[in-house]
PDB file of C-alpha atoms in Angstrom:
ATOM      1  CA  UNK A  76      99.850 -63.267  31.641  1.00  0.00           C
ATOM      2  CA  UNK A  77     100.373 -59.506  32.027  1.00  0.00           C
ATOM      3  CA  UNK A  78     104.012 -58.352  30.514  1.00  0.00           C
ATOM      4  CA  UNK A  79     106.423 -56.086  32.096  1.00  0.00           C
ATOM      5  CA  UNK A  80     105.267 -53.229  29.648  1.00  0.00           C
ATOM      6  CA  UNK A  81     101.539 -53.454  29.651  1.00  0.00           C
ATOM      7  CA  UNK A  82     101.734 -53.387  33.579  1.00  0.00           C
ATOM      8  CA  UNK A  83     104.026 -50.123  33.431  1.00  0.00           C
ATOM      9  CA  UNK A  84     101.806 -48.770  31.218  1.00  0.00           C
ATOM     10  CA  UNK A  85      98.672 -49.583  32.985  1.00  0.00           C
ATOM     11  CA  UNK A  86     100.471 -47.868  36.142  1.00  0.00           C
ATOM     12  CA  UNK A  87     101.307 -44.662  34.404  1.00  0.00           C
ATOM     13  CA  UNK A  88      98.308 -44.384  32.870  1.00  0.00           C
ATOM     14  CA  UNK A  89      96.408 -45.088  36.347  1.00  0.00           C
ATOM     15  CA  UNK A  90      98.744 -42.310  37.668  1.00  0.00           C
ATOM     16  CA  UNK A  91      97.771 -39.806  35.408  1.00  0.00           C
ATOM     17  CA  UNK A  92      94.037 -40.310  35.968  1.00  0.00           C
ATOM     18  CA  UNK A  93      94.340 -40.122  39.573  1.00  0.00           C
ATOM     19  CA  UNK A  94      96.119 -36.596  38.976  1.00  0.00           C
ATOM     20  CA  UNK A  95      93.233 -35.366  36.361  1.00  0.00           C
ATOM     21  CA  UNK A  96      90.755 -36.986  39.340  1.00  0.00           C
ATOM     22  CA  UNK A  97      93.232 -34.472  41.815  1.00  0.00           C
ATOM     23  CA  UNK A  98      92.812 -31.768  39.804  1.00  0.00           C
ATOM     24  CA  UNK A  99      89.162 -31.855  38.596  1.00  0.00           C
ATOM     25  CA  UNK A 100      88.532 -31.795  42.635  1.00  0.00           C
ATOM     26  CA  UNK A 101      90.457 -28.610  43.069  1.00  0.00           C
ATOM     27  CA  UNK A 102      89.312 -26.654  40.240  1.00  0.00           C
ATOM     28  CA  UNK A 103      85.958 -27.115  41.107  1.00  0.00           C
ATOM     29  CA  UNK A 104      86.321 -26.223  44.864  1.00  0.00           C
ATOM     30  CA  UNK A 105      88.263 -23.474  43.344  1.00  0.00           C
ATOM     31  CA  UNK A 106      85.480 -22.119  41.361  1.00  0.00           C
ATOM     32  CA  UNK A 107      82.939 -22.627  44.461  1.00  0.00           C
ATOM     33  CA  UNK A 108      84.588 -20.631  46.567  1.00  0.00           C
ATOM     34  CA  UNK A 109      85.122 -17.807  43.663  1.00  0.00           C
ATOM     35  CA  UNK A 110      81.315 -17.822  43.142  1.00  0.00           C
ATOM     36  CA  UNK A 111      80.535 -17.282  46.651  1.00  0.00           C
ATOM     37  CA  UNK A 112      83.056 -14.967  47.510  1.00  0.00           C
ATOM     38  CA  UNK A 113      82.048 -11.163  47.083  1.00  0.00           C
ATOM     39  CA  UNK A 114      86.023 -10.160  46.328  1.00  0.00           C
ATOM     40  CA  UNK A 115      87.565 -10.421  42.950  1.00  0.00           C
ATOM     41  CA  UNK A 116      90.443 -12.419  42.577  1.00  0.00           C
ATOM     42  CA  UNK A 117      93.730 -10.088  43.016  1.00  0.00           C
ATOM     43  CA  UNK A 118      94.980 -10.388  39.105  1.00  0.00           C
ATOM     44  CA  UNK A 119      91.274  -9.732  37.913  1.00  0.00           C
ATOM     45  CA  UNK A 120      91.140  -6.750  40.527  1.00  0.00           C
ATOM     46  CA  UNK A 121      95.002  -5.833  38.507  1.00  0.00           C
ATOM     47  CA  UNK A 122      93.382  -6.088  35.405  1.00  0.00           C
ATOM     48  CA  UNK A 123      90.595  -3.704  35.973  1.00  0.00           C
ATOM     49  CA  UNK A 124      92.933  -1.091  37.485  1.00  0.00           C
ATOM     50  CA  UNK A 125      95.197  -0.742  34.322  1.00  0.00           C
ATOM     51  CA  UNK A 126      91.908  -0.471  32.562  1.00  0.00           C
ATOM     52  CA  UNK A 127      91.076   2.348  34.520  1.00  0.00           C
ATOM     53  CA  UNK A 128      93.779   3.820  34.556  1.00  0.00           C
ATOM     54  CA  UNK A 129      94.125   3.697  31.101  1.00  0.00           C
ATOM     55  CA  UNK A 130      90.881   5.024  30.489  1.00  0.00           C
ATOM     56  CA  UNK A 131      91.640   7.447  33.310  1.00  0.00           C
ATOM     57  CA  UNK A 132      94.466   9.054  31.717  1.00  0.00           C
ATOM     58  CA  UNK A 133      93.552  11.444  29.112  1.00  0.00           C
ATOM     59  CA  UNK A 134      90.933  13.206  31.472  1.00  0.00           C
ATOM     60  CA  UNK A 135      92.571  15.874  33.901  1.00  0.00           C
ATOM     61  CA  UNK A 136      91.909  15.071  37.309  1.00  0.00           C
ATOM     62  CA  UNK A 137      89.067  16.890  39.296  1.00  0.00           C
ATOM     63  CA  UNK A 138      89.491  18.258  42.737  1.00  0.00           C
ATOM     64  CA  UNK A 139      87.707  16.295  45.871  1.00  0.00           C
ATOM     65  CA  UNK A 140      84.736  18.111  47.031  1.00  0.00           C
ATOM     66  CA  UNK A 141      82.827  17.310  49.762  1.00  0.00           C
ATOM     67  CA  UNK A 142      79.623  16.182  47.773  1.00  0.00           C
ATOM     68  CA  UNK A 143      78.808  12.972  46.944  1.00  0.00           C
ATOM     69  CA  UNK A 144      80.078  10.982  44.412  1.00  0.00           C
ATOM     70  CA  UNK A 145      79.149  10.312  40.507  1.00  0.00           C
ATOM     71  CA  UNK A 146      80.313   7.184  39.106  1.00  0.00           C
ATOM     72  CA  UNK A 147      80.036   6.880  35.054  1.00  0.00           C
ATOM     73  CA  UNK A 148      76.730   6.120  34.020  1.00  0.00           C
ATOM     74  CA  UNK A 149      77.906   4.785  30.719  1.00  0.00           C
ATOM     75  CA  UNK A 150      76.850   5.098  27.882  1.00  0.00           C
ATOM     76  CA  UNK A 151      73.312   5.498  28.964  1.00  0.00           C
ATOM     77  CA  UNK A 152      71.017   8.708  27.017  1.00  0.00           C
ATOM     78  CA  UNK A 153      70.202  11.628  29.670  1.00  0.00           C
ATOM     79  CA  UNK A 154      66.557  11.210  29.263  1.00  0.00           C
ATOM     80  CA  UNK A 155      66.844   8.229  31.303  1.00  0.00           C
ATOM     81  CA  UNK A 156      69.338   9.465  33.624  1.00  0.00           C
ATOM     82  CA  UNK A 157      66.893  12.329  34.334  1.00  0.00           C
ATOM     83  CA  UNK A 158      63.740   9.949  35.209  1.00  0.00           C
ATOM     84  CA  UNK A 159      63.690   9.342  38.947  1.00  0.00           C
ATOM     85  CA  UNK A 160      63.297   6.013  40.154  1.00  0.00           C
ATOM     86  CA  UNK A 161      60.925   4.532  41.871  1.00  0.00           C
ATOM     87  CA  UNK A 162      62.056   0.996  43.008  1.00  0.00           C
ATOM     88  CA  UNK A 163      64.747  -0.792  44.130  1.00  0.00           C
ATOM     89  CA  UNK A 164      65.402  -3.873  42.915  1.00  0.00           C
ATOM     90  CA  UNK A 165      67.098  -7.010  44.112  1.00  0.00           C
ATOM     91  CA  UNK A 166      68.577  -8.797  40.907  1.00  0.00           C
ATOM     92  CA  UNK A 167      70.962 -11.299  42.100  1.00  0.00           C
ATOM     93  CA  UNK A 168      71.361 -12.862  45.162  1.00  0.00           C
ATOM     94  CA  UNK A 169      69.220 -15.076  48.045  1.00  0.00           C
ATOM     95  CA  UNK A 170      66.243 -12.411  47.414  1.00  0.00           C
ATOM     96  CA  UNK A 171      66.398 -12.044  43.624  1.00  0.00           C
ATOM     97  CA  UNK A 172      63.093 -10.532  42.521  1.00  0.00           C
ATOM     98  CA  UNK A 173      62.372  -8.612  46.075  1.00  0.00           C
ATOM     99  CA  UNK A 174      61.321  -5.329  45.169  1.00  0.00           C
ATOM    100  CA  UNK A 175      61.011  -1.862  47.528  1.00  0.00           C
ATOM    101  CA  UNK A 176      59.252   0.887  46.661  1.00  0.00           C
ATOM    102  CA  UNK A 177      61.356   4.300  46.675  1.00  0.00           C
ATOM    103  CA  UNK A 178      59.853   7.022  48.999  1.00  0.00           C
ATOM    104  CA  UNK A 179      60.990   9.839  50.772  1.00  0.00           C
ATOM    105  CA  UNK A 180      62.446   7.788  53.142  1.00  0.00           C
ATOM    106  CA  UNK A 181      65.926   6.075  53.908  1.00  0.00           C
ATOM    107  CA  UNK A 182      66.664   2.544  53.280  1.00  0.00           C
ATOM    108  CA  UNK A 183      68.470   0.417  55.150  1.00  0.00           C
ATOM    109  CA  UNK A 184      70.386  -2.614  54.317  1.00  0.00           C
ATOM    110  CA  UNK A 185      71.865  -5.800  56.475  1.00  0.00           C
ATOM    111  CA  UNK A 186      71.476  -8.315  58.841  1.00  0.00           C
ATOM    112  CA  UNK A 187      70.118  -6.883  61.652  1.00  0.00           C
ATOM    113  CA  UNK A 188      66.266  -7.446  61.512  1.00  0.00           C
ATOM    114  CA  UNK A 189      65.266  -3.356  61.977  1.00  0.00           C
ATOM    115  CA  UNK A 190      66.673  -2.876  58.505  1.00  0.00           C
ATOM    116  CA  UNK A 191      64.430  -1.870  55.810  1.00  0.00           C
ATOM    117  CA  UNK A 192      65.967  -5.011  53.415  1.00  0.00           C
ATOM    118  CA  UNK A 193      67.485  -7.793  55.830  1.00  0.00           C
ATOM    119  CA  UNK A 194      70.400  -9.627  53.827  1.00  0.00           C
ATOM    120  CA  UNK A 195      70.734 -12.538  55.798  1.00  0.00           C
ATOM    121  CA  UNK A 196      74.387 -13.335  54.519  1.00  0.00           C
ATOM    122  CA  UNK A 197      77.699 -13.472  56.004  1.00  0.00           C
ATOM    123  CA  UNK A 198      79.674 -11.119  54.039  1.00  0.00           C
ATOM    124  CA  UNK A 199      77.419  -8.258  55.568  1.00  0.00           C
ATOM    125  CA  UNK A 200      77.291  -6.363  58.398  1.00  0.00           C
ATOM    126  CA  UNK A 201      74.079  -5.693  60.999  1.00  0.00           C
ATOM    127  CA  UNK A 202      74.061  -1.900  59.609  1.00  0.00           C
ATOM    128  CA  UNK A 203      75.801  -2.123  55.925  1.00  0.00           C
ATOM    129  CA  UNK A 204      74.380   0.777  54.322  1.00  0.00           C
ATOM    130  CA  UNK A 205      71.723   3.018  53.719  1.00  0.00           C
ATOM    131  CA  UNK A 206      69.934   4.642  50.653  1.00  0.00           C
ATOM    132  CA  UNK A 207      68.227   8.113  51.061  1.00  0.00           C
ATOM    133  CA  UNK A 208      67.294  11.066  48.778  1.00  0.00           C
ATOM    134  CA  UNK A 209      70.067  13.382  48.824  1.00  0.00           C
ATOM    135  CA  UNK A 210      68.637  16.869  49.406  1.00  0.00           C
ATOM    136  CA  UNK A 211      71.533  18.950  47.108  1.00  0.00           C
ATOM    137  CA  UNK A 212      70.963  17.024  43.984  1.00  0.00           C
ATOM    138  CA  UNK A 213      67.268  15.434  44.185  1.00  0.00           C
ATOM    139  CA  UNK A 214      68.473  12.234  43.430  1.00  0.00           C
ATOM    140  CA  UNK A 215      68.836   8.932  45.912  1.00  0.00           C
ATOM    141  CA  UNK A 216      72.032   8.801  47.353  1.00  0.00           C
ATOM    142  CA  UNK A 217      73.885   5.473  48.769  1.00  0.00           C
ATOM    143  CA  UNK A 218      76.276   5.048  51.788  1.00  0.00           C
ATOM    144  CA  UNK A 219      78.520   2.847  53.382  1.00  0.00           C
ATOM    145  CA  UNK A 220      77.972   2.434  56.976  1.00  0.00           C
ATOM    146  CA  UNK A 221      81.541   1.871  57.811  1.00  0.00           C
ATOM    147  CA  UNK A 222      80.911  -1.726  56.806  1.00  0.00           C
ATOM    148  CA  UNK A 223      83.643  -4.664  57.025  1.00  0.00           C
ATOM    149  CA  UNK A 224      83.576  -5.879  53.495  1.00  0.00           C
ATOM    150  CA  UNK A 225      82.211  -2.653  51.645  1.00  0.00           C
ATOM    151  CA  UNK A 226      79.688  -1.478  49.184  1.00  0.00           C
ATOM    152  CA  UNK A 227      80.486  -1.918  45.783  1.00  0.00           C
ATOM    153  CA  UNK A 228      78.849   0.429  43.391  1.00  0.00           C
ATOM    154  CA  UNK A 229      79.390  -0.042  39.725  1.00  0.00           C
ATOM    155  CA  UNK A 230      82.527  -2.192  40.175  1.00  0.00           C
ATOM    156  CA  UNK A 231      83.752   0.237  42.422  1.00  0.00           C
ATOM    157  CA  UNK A 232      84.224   0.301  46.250  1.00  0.00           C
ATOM    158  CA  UNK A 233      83.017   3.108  47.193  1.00  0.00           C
ATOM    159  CA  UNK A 234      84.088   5.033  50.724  1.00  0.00           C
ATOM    160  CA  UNK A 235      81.578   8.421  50.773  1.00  0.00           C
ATOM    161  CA  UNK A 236      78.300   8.770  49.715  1.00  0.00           C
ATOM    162  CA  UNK A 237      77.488   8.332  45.928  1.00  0.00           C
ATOM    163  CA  UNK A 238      74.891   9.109  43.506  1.00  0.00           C
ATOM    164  CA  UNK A 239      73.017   6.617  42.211  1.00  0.00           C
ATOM    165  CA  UNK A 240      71.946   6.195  38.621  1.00  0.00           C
ATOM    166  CA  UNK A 241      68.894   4.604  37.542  1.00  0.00           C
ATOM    167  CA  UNK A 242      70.367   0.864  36.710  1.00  0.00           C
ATOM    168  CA  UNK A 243      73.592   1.054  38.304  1.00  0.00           C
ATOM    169  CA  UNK A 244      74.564  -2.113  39.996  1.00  0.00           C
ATOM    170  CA  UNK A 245      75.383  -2.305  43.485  1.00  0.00           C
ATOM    171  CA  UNK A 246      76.897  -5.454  45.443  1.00  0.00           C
ATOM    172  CA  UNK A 247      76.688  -5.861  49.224  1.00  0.00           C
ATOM    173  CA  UNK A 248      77.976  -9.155  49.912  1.00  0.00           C
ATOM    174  CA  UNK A 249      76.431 -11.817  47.708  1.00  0.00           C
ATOM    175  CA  UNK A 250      73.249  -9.189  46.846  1.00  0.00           C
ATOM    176  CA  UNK A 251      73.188  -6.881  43.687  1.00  0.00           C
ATOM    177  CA  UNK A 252      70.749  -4.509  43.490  1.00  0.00           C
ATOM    178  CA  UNK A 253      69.777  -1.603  41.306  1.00  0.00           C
ATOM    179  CA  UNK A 254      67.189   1.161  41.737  1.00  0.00           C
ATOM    180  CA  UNK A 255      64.186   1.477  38.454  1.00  0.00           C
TER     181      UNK A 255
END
């Protein structure tokens, strides 16, 4: 026959499993919905900022200009930030692999099916952005097309158009790309 004690303790301990059973459950539907969704969570999107900033500090500030943008490159030597590229590469994402050769001509990316690359994905708009050869600096160029969720450009959101850097990483919805 089953004591007083050994039942209590059977019940606790059946307790606690069904709470590491509860748990299990929502960590994992926690960390499918992270993977999928193309926003950092607000204290990693903290964290980043104070990095920034911090790196941000020392160097004076530069005034606005009306010509596009140059994100860091890194640590990267100028002989290969000189070297044009000549594709653009899809490295992560539902068309991982795709590659499109860079020509004199703009690229356009999203849904819609008269883009150039059609990102059949629901974090992206019809006309998300496009990538063209600027004509001031020779180099390609990438803008946002007033999109919903944004183009991301080397972990930055980006909101006029930018210079891209041979190997920079840019994420439109669940798609990264760089250009090679």
């Amino acid at each position: 026959m089953i004591t007083e004690l050994t039942f209590a303790v059977l019940k606790y301990a059946f307790l606690i499993l069904l709470w590491v059973f509860v748990w299990s459950i929502a960590r994992s539907l926690y960390r499918d919905v992270a993977s999928y969704s193309p926003r950092k969570s607000r204290a990693r999107r903290k964290k980043e900022r104070e990095v920034r900033r911090k790196a941000d500090a020392p160097v004076a500030a530069t005034p606005a200009s009306s010509t596009p943008n140059h994100p860091a490159t890194g640590a990267m030597p100028a002989t290969a930030a000189d070297k044009q590229p000549t594709l653009l590469v899809i490295i992560d994402g539902p068309l991982a692999g795709t590659s499109v050769p860079l020509n004199s001509s703009v690229i356009t990316l999203g849904r819609a099916a008269s883009n150039t690359v059609v990102l059949d994905d629901e974090f992206v708009s019809s006309h998300h952005a496009r990538v063209y050869p600027d004509e001031r600096s020779h180099q390609w160029a990438i803008e946002d097309l007033h999109s919903t969720n944004g183009t991301v450009v080397n972990q930055q959101r980006i909101t006029a158009p930018t210079i891209l850097a041979p190997r920079m990483p840019v994420r439109i919805g669940a798609t990264t790309f760089e250009l090679r």
